[in-house]
XYZ file of C-alpha atoms in Angstrom:
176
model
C 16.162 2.329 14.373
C 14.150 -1.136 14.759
C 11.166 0.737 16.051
C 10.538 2.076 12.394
C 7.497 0.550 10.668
C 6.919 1.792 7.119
C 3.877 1.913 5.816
C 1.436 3.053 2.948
C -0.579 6.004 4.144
C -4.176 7.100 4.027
C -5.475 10.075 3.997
C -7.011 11.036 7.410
C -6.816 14.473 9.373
C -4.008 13.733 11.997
C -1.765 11.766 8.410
C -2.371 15.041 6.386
C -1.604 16.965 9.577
C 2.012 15.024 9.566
C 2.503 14.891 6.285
C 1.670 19.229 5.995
C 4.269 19.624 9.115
C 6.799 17.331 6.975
C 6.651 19.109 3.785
C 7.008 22.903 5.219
C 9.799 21.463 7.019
C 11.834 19.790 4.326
C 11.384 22.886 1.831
C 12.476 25.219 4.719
C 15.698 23.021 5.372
C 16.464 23.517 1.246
C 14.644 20.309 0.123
C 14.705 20.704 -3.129
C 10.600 18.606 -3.634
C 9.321 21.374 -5.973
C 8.008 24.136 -3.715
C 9.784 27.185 -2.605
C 10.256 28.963 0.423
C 8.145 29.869 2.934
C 5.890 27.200 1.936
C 2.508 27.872 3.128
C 0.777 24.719 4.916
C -2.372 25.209 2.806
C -0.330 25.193 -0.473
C 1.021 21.817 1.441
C -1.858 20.119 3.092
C -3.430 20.594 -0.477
C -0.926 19.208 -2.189
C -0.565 15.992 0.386
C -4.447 15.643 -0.228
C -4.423 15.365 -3.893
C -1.597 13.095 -3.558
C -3.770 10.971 -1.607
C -6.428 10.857 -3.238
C -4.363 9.684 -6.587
C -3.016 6.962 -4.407
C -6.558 5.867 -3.439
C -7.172 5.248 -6.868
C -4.300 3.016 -7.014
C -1.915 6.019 -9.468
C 0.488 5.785 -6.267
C 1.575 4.390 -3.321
C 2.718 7.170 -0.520
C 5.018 5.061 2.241
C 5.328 6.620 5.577
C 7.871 5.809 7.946
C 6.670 5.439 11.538
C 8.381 6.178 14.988
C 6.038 5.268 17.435
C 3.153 7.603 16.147
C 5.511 10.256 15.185
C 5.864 10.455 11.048
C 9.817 10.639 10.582
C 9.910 10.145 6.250
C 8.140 9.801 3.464
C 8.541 8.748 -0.180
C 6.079 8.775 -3.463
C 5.830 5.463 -5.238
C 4.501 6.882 -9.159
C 2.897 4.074 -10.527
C 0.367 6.061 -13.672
C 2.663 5.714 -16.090
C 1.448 5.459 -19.774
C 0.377 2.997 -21.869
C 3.824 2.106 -23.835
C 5.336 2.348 -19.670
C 3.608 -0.628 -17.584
C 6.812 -2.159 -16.564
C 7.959 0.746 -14.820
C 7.477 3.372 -11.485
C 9.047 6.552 -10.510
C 10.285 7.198 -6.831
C 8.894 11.039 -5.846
C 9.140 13.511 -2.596
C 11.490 11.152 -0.240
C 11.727 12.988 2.698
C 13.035 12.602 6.215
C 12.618 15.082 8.905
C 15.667 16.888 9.789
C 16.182 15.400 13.231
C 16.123 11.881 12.206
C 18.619 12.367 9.028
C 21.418 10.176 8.667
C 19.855 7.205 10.728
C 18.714 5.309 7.427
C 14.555 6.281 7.186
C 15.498 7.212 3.786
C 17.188 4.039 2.798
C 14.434 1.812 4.405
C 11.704 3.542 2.738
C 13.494 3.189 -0.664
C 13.985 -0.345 -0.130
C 10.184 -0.582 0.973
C 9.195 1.334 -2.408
C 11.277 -1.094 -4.348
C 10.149 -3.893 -2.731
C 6.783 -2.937 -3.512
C 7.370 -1.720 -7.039
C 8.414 -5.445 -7.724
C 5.596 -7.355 -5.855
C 3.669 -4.962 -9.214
C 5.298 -6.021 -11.418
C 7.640 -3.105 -12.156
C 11.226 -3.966 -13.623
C 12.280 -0.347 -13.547
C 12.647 2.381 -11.149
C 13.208 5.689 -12.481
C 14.112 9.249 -9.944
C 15.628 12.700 -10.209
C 17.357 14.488 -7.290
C 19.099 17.819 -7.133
C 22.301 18.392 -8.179
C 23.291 20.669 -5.647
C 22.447 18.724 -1.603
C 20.479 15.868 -3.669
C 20.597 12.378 -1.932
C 22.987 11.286 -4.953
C 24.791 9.540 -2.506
C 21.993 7.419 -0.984
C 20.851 6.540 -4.645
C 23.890 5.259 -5.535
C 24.409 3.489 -2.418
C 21.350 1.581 -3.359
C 22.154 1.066 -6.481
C 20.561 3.104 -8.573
C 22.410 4.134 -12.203
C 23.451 8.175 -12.989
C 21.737 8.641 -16.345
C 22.504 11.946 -16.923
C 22.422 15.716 -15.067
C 19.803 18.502 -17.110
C 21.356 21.678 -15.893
C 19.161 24.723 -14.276
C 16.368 22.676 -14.135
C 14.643 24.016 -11.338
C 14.417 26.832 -8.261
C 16.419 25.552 -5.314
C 13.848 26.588 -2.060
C 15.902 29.596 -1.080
C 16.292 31.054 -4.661
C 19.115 30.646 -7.323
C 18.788 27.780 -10.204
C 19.927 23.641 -9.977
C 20.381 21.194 -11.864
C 19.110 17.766 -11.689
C 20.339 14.450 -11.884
C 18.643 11.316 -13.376
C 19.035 7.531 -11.814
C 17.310 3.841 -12.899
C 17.507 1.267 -11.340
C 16.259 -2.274 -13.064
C 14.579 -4.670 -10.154
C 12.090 -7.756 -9.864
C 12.648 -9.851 -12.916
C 12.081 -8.714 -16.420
C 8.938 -9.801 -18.159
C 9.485 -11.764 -21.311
């Protein structure tokens, strides 16, 4: 696992390409990242540009994690939050491909997002994950705090209803 190198990503053809491939993957696995099953890759690679493009104007930071030139995760760093919100970021769309889960992408990309949430000046981290085959677990091993679950929130990929759960996570040091 030392050969990982996370990283923030750009858009270019062969990253969107990646990122597409990643995407239609996770949802058809049961990632629960907002899109249903069968995902098109149009509806992805569009998606994957606009998120780009947001991050190019500095809304976000999207980290990839690198295995030689193979893209094995991703996460969203949120950081357009409003005007009342400056202090904090949301952690979106972490994703690891299916043959490299369980070997800790996820948790070194959440440590990279935090890291770099901090270095902003961010003193809170805010996520959601699915209630039903959520990384729950992984949150909490990194210490993240369960706010609260909203039931039925959303589609699960495959059909039928789940709810969510709700973590923060305070980091960096608190502004006066």
């Amino acid at each position: 696992m030392n050969a990982i190198e996370i990283e923030p990503l750009t858009a270019s053809r062969e990253t969107l390409a990646l990122l597409t491939d990643l995407l239609v993957e996770t949802v058809a696995a049961g990632g629960s990242v907002s899109f249903m099953h069968a995902l098109a890759p149009e509806a992805a690679r569009a998606f994957w540009e606009t998120s780009l493009a947001a991050a190019a104007r500095g809304q976000r930071v999207v980290l990839g994690a690198w295995d030689g030139g193979a893209l094995v995760g991703t996460v969203t760093l949120l950081l357009d939050c409003p005007p009342n919100q400056p202090h904090r970021a949301e952690i979106a769309k972490l994703m690891t491909s299916v043959e490299q889960r369980g070997r800790g992408v996820g948790t070194r990309l959440m440590r990279a997002a935090e890291r770099l949430a901090a270095e902003k000046g961010r003193t809170l981290l805010v996520l959601d994950t699915a209630t039903e085959e959520g990384a729950s677990g992984l949150y909490e091993k990194l210490g993240f705090t369960l706010a609260g679950e909203v039931p039925d929130y959303a589609l699960k990929p495959h059909g039928g209803l789940t709810g969510t759960l709700i973590y923060w996570k305070r980091i960096g040091t608190a502004s006066p």
